[in-house]
PDB file of C-alpha atoms in Angstrom:
ATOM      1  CA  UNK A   1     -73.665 135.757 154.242  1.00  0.00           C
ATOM      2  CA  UNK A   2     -73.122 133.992 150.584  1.00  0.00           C
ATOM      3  CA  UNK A   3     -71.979 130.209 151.026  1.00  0.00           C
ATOM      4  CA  UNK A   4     -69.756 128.890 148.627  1.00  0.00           C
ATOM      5  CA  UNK A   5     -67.142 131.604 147.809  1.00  0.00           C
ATOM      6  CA  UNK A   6     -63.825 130.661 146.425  1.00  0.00           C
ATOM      7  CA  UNK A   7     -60.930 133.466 147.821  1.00  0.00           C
ATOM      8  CA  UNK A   8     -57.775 132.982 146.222  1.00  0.00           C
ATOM      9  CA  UNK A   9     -54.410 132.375 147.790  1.00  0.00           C
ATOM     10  CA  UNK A  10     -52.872 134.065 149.028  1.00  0.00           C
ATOM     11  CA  UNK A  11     -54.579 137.308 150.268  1.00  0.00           C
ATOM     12  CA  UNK A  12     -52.864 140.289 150.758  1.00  0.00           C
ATOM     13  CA  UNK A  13     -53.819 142.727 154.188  1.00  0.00           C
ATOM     14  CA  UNK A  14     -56.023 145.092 151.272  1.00  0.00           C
ATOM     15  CA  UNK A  15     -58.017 141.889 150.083  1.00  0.00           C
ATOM     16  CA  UNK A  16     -58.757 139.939 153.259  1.00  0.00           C
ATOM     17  CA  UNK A  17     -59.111 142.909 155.729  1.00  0.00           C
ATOM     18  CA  UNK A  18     -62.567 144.495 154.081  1.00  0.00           C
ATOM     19  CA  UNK A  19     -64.028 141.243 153.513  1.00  0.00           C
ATOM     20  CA  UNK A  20     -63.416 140.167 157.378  1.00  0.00           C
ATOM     21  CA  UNK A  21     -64.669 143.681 158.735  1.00  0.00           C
ATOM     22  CA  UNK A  22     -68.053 143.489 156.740  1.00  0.00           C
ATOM     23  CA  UNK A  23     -68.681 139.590 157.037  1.00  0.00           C
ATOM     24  CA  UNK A  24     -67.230 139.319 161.173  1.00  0.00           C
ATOM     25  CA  UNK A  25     -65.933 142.801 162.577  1.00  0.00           C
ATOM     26  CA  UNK A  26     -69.064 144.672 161.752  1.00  0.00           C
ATOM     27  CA  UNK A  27     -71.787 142.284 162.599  1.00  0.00           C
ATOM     28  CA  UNK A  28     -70.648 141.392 165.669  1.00  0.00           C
ATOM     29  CA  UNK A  29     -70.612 145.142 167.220  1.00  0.00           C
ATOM     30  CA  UNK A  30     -73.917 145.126 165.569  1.00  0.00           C
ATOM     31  CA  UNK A  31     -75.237 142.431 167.908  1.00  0.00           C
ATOM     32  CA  UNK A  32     -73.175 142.918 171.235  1.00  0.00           C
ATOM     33  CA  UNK A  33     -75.161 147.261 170.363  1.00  0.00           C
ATOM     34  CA  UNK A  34     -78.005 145.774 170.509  1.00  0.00           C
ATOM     35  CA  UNK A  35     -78.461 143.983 173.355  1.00  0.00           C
ATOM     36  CA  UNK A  36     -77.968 140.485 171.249  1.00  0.00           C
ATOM     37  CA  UNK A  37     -76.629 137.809 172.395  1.00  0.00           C
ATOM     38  CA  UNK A  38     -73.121 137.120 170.827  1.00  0.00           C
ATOM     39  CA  UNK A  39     -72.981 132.972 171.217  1.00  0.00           C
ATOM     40  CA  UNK A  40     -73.668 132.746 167.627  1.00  0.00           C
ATOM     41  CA  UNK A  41     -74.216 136.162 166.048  1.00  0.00           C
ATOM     42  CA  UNK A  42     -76.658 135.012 164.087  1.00  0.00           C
ATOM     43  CA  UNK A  43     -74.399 132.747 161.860  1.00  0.00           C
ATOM     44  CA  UNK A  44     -75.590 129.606 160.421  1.00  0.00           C
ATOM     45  CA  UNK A  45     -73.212 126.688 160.866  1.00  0.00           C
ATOM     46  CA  UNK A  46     -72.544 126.973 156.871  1.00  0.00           C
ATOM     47  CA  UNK A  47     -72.002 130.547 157.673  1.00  0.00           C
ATOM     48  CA  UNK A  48     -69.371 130.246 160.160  1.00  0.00           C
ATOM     49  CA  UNK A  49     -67.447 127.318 159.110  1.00  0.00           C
ATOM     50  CA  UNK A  50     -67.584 129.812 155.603  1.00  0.00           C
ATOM     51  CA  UNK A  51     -66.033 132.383 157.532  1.00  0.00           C
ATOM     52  CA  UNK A  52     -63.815 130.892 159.406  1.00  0.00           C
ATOM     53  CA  UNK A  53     -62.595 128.674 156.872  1.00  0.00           C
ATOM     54  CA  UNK A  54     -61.923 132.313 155.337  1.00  0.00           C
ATOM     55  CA  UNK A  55     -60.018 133.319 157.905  1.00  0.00           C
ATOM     56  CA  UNK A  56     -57.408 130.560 158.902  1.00  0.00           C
ATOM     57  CA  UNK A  57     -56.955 130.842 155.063  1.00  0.00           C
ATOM     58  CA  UNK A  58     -56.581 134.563 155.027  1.00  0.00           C
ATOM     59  CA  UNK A  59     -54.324 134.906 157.813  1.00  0.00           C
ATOM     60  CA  UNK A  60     -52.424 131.809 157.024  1.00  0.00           C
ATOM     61  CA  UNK A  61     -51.655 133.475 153.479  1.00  0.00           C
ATOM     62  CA  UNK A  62     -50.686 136.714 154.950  1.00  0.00           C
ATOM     63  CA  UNK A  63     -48.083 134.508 157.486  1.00  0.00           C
ATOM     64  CA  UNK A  64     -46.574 132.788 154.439  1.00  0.00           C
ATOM     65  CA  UNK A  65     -46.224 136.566 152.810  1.00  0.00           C
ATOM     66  CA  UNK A  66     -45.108 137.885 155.868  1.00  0.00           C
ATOM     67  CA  UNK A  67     -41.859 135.033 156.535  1.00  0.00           C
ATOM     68  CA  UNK A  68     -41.135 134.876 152.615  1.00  0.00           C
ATOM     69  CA  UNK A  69     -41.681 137.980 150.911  1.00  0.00           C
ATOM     70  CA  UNK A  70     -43.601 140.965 152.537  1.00  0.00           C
ATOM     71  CA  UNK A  71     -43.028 140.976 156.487  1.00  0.00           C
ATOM     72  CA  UNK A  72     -45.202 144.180 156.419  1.00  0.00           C
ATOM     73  CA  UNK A  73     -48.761 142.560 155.194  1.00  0.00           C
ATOM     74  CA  UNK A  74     -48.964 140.277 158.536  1.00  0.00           C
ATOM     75  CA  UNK A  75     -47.647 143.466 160.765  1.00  0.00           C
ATOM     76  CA  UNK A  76     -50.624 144.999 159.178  1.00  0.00           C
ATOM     77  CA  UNK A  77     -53.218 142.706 160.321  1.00  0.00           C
ATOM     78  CA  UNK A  78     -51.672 142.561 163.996  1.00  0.00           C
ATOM     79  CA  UNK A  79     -52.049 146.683 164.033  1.00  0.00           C
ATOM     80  CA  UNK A  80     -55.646 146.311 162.472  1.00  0.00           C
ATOM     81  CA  UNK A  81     -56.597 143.803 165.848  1.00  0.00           C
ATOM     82  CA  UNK A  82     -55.699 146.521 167.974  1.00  0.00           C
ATOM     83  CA  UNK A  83     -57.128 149.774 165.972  1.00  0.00           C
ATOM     84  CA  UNK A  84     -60.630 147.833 166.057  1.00  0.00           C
ATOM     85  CA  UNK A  85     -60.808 147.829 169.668  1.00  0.00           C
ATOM     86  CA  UNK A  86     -59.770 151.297 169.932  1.00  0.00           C
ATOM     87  CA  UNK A  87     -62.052 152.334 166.946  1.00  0.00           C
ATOM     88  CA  UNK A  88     -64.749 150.099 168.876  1.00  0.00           C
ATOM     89  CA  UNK A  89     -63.849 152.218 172.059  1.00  0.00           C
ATOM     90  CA  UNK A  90     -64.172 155.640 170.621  1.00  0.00           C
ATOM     91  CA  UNK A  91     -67.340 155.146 168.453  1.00  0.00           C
ATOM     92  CA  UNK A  92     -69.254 153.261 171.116  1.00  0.00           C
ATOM     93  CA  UNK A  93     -68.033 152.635 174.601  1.00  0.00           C
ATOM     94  CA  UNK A  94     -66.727 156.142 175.443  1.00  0.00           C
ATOM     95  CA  UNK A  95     -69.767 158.389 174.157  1.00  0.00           C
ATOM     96  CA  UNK A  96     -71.790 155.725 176.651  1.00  0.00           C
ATOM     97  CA  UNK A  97     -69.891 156.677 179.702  1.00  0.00           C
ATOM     98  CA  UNK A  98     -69.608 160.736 179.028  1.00  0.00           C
ATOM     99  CA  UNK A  99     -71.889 162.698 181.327  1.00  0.00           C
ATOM    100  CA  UNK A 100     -72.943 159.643 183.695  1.00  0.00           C
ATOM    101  CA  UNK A 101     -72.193 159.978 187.433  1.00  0.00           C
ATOM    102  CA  UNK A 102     -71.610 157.444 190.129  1.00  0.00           C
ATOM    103  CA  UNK A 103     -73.768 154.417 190.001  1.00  0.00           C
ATOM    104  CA  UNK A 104     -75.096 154.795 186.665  1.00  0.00           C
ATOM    105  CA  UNK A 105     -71.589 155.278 185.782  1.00  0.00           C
ATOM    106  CA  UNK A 106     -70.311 152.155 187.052  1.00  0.00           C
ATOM    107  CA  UNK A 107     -73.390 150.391 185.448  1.00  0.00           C
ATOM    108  CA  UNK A 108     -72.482 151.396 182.195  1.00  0.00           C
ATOM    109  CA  UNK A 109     -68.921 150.705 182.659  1.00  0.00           C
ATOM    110  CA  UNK A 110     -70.097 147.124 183.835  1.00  0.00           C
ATOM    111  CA  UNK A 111     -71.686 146.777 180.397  1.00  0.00           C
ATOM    112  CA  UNK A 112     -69.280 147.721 178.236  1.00  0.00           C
ATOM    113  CA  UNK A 113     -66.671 146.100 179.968  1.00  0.00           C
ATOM    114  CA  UNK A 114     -68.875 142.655 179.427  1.00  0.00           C
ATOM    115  CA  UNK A 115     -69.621 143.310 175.564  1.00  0.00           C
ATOM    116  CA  UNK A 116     -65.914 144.033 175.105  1.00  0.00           C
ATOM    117  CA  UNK A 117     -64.976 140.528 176.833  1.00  0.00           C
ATOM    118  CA  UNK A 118     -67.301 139.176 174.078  1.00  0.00           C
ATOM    119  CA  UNK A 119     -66.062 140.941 171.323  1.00  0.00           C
ATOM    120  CA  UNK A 120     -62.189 139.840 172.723  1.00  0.00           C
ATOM    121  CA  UNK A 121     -63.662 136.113 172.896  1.00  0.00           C
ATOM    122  CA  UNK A 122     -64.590 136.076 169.260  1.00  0.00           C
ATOM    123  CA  UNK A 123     -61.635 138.507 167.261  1.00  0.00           C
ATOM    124  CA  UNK A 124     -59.209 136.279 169.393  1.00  0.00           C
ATOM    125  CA  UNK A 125     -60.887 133.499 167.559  1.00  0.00           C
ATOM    126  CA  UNK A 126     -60.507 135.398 164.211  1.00  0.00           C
ATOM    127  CA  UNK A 127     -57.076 136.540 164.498  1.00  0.00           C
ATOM    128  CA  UNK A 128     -56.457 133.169 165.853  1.00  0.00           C
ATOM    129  CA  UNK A 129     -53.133 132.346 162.963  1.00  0.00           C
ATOM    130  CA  UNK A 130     -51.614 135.326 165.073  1.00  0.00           C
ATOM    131  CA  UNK A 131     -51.198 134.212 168.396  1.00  0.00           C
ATOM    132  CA  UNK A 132     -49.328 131.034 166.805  1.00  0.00           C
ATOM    133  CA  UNK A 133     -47.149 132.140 164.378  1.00  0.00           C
ATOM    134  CA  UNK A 134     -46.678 135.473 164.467  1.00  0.00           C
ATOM    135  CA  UNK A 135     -46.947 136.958 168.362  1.00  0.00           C
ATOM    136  CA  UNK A 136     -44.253 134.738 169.497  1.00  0.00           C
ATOM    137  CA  UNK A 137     -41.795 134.982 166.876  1.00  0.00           C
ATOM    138  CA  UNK A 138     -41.764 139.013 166.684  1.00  0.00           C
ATOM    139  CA  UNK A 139     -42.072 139.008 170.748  1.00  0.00           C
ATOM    140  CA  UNK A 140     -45.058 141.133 170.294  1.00  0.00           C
ATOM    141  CA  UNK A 141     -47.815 141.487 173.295  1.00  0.00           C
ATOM    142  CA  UNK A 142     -50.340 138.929 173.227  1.00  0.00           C
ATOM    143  CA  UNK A 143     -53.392 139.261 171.504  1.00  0.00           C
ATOM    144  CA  UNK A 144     -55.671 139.265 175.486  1.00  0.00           C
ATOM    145  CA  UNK A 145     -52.810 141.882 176.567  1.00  0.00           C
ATOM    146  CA  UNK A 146     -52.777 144.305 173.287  1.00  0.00           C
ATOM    147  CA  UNK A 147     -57.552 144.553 173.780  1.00  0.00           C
ATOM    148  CA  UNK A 148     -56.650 144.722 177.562  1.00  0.00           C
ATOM    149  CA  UNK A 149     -54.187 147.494 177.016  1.00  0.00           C
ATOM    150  CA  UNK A 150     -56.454 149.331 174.916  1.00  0.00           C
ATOM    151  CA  UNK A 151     -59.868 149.384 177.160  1.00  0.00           C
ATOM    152  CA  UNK A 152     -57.952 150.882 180.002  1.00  0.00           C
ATOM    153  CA  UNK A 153     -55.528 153.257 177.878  1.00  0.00           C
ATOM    154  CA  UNK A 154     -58.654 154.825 176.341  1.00  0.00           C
ATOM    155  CA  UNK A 155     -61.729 154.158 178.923  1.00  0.00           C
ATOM    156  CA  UNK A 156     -59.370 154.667 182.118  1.00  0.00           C
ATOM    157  CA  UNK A 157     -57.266 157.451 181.420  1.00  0.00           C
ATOM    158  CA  UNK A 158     -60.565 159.524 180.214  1.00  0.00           C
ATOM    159  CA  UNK A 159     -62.868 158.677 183.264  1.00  0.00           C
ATOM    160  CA  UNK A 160     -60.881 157.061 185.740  1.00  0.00           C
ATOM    161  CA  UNK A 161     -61.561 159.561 188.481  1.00  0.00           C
ATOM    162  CA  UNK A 162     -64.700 159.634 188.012  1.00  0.00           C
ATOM    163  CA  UNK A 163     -65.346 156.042 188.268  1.00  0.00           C
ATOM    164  CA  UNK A 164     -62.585 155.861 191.153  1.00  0.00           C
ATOM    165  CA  UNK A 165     -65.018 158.965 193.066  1.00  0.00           C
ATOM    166  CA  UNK A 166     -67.871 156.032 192.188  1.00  0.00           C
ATOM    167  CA  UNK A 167     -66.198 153.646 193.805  1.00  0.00           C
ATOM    168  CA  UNK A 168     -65.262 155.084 196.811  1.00  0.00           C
ATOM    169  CA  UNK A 169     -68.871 156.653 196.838  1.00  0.00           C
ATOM    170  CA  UNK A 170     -70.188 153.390 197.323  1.00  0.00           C
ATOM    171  CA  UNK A 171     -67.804 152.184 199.869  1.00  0.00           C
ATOM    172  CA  UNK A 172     -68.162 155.122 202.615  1.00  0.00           C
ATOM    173  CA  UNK A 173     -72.148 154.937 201.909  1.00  0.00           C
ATOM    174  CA  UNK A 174     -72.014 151.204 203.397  1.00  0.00           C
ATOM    175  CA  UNK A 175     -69.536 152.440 206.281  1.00  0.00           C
ATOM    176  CA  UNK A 176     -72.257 155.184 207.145  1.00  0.00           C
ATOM    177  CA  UNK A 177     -74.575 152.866 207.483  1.00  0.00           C
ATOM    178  CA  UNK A 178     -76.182 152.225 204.066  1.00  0.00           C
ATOM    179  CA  UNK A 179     -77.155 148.987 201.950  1.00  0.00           C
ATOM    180  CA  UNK A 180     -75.089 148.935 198.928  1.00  0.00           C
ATOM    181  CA  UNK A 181     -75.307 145.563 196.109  1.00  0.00           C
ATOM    182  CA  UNK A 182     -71.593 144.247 197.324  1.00  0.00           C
ATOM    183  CA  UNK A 183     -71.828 141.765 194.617  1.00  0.00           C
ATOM    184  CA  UNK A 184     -71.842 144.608 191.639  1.00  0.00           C
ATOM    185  CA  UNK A 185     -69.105 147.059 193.308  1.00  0.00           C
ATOM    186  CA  UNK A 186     -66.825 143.392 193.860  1.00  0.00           C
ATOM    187  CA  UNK A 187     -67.660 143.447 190.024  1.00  0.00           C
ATOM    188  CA  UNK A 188     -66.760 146.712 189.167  1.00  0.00           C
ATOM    189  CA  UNK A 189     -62.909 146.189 191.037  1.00  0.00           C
ATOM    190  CA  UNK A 190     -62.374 143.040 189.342  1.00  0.00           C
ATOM    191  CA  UNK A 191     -62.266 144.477 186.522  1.00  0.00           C
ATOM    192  CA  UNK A 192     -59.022 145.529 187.198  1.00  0.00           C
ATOM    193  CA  UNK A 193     -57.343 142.386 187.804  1.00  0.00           C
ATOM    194  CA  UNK A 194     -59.584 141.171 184.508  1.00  0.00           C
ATOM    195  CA  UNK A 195     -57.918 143.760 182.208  1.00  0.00           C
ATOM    196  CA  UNK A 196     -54.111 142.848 183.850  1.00  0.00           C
ATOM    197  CA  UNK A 197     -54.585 139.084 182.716  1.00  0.00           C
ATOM    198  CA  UNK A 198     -52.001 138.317 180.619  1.00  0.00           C
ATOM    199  CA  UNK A 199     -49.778 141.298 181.351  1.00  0.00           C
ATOM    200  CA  UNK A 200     -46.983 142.245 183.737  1.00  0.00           C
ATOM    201  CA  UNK A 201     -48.387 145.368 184.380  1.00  0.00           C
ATOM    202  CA  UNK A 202     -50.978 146.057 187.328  1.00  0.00           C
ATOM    203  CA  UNK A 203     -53.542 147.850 186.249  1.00  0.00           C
ATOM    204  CA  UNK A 204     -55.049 148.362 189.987  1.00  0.00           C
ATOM    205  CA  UNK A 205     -52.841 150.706 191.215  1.00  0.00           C
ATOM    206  CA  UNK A 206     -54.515 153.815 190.845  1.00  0.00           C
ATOM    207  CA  UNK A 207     -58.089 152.786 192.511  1.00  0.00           C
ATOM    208  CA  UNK A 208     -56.233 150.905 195.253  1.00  0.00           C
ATOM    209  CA  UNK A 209     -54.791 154.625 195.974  1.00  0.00           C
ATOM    210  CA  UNK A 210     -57.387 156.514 196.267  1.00  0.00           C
ATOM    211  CA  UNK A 211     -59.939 153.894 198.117  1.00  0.00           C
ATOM    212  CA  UNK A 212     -56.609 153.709 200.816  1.00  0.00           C
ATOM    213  CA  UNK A 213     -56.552 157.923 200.425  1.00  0.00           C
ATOM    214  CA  UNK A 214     -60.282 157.661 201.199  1.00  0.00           C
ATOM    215  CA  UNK A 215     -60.498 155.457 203.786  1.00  0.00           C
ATOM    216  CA  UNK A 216     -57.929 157.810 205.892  1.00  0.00           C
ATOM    217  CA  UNK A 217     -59.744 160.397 205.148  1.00  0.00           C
ATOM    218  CA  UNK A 218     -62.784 158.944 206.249  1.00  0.00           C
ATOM    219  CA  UNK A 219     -61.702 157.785 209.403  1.00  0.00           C
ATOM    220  CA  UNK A 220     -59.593 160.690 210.141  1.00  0.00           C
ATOM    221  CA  UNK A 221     -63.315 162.694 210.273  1.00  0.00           C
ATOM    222  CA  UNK A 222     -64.878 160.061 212.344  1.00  0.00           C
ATOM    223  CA  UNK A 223     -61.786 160.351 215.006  1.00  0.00           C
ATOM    224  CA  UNK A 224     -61.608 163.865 215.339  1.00  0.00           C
ATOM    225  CA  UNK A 225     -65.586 163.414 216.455  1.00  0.00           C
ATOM    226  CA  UNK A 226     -65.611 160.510 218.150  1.00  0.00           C
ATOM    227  CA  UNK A 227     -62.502 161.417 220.595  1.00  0.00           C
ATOM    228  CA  UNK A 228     -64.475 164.821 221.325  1.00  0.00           C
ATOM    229  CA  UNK A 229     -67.723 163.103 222.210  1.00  0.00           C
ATOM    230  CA  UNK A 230     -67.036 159.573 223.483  1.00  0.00           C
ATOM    231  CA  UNK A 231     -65.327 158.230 226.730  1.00  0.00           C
ATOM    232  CA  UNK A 232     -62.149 156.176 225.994  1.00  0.00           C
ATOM    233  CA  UNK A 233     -64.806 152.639 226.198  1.00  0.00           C
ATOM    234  CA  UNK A 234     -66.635 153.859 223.720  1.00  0.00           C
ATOM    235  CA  UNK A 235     -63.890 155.375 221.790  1.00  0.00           C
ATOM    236  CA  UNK A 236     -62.626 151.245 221.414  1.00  0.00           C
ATOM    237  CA  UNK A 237     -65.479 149.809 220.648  1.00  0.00           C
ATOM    238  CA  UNK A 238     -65.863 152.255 217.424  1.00  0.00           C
ATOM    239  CA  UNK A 239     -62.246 151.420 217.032  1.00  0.00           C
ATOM    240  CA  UNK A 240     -63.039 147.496 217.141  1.00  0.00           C
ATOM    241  CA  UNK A 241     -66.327 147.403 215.581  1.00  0.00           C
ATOM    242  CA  UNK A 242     -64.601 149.197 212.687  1.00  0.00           C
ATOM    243  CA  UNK A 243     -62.127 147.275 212.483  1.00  0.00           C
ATOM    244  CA  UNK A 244     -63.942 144.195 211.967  1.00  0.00           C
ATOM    245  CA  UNK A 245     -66.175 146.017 209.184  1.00  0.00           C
ATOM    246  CA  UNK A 246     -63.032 146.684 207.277  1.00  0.00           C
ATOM    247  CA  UNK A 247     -62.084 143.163 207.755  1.00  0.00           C
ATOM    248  CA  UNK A 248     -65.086 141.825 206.055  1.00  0.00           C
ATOM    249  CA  UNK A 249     -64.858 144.391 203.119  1.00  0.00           C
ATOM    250  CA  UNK A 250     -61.459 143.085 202.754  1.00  0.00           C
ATOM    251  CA  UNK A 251     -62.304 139.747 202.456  1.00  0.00           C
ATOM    252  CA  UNK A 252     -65.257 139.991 200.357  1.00  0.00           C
ATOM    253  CA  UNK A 253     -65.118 142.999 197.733  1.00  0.00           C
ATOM    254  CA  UNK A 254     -61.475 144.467 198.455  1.00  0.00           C
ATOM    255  CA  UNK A 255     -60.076 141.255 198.478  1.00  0.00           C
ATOM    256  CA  UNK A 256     -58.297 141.467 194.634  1.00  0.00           C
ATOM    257  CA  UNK A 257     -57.090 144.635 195.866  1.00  0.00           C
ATOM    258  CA  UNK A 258     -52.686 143.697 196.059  1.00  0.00           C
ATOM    259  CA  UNK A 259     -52.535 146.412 198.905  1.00  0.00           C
ATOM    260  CA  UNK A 260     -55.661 145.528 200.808  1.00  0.00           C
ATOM    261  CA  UNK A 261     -53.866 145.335 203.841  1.00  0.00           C
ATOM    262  CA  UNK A 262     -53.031 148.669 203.741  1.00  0.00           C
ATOM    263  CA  UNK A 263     -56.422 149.893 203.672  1.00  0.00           C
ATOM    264  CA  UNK A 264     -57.171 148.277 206.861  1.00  0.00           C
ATOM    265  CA  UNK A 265     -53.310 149.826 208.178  1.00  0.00           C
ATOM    266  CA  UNK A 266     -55.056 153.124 207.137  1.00  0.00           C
ATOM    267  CA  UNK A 267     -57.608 152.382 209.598  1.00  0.00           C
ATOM    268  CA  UNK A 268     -55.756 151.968 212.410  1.00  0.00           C
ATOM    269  CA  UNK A 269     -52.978 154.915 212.046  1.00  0.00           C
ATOM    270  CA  UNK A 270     -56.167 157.464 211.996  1.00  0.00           C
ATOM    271  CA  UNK A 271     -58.148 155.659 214.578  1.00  0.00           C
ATOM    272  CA  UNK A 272     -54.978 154.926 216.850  1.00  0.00           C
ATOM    273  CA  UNK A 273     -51.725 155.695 215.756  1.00  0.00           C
ATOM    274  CA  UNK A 274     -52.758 159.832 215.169  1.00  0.00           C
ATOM    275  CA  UNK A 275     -54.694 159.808 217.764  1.00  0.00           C
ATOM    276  CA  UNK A 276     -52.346 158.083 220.709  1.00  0.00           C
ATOM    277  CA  UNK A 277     -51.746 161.245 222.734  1.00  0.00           C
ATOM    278  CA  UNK A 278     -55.363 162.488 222.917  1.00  0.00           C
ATOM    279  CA  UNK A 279     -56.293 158.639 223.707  1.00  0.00           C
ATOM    280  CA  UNK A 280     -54.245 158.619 226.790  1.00  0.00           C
ATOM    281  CA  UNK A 281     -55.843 161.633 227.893  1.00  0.00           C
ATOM    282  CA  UNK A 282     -58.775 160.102 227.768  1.00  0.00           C
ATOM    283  CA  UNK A 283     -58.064 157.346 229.120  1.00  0.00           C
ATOM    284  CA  UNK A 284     -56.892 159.184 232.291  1.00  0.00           C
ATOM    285  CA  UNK A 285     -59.746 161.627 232.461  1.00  0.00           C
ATOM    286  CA  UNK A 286     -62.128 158.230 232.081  1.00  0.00           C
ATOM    287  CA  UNK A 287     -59.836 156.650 235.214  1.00  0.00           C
ATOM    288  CA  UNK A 288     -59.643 159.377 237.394  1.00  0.00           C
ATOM    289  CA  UNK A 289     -63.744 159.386 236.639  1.00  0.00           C
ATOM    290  CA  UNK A 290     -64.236 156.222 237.424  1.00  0.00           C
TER     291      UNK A 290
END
């Protein structure tokens, strides 16, 4: 990066736009492909005070245009912050996900999710002039809101069954029985709530759905067996040992869930509430047993 340029004022969108792409944009999905670490980027500190010098200029100029003469040059940089996270999205973070399945899925979603909080952390910083004096006037979505928007828009509404299948892959592999890394699936859900900050819309809704779906499902299978092949004792403990598993998932990965008590009402209408006649069956045949 060349110290020591002089950019005249003001810049219009067509000036300032190619020159932040190659010098900030570019280099920075450069590093975060790589596997680099995007504290710095590389930049010298003559290099980024250059560049961001640059750019409260830049965007300052194209704010002054905007309220004085051209209202369209500043509505062009706003549009340009948003069509460089989808761009970002199709080129890179969608043909990473295609053709993964379950775990390796969510592993990759992890990832990307994580560069694209860096990338957000430094174009926020970049398109900084925005959130102050042009956002709020025009009543526009924030800057956290319009990335947000576009990571689940275009990531979600592509693969969001698969990764919900994932999900719930995980979760009835641990109520069989199995070990599953708790800490990485609480991950993958709070992404959710992550990509909602800022927003009035919940972005959760859809997984919370089908993990409550699943669960009854699950436990509808597990009741139908259970009330064929264990005494009405037995039958409760499953019923209270379960329970108290769903409990703990609750309060530990399911807990950013805004329905989570529903998964565990799911438990108990399969368990009990569909099974009540059969139960009292049982329960007599076990009495008139014992």
């Amino acid at each position: 990066m060349t110290s020591g340029v002089a950019f005249k004022i003001p810049l219009t969108f067509d000036e300032a736009w190619p020159i932040l792409q190659e010098e900030a944009v570019n280099k920075l999905i450069d590093c975060l492909e790589t596997g680099g670490q995007p504290r710095n980027l590389g930049f010298t500190p003559n290099d980024y005070m250059r560049l961001y010098t640059f750019l409260t200029q830049s965007t300052r100029a194209v704010y002054s245009v905007c309220t004085s003469i051209n209202p369209l040059e500043v509505r062009k940089m706003y549009d340009q912050y948003k069509k460089t996270f989808e761009d970002y999205i199709s080129s890179k973070v969608l043909p990473s996900l295609r053709g993964k399945g379950e775990v390796n899925l969510l592993t990759e979603l992890l990832r990307s999710w994580r560069n694209y909080k860096a990338m957000k952390c430094w174009l926020s910083r970049f398109f900084y002039y925005l959130s102050i004096y042009y956002i709020p006037s025009r009543g526009l979505p924030s800057l956290e809101e319009t990335s947000n928007s576009a990571f689940y828009n275009l990531v979600f509404d592509e693969i969001k069954d698969h990764v919900n299948d994932a999900i719930i892959s995980m979760i009835n592999k641990e109520r069989e029985g199995e070990q599953i890394d708790r800490v990485f699936l609480k991950e993958i859900l709070d992404i959710y709530e992550e990509i909602g900050k800022d927003s009035s819309k919940y972005y959760g809704e859809d997984i919370e759905k089908a993990i409550i779906e699943a669960t009854g499902t699950f436990y509808s299978g597990k009741a139908l067996n259970w009330i064929s092949n264990l005494s009405y004792v037995d039958y409760m403990l499953k019923v209270e040992e379960c329970s108290q598993q769903e409990k703990n998932r609750i309060s530990d990965y399911l807990k950013g869930l805004r329905s989570k008590e529903r998964v565990f009402e799911a438990v108990q209408h399969e368990l009990l509430n569909v099974q009540a006649s059969k139960l009292e069956e049982l329960k007599l045949l076990h009495g008139a047993v014992a």
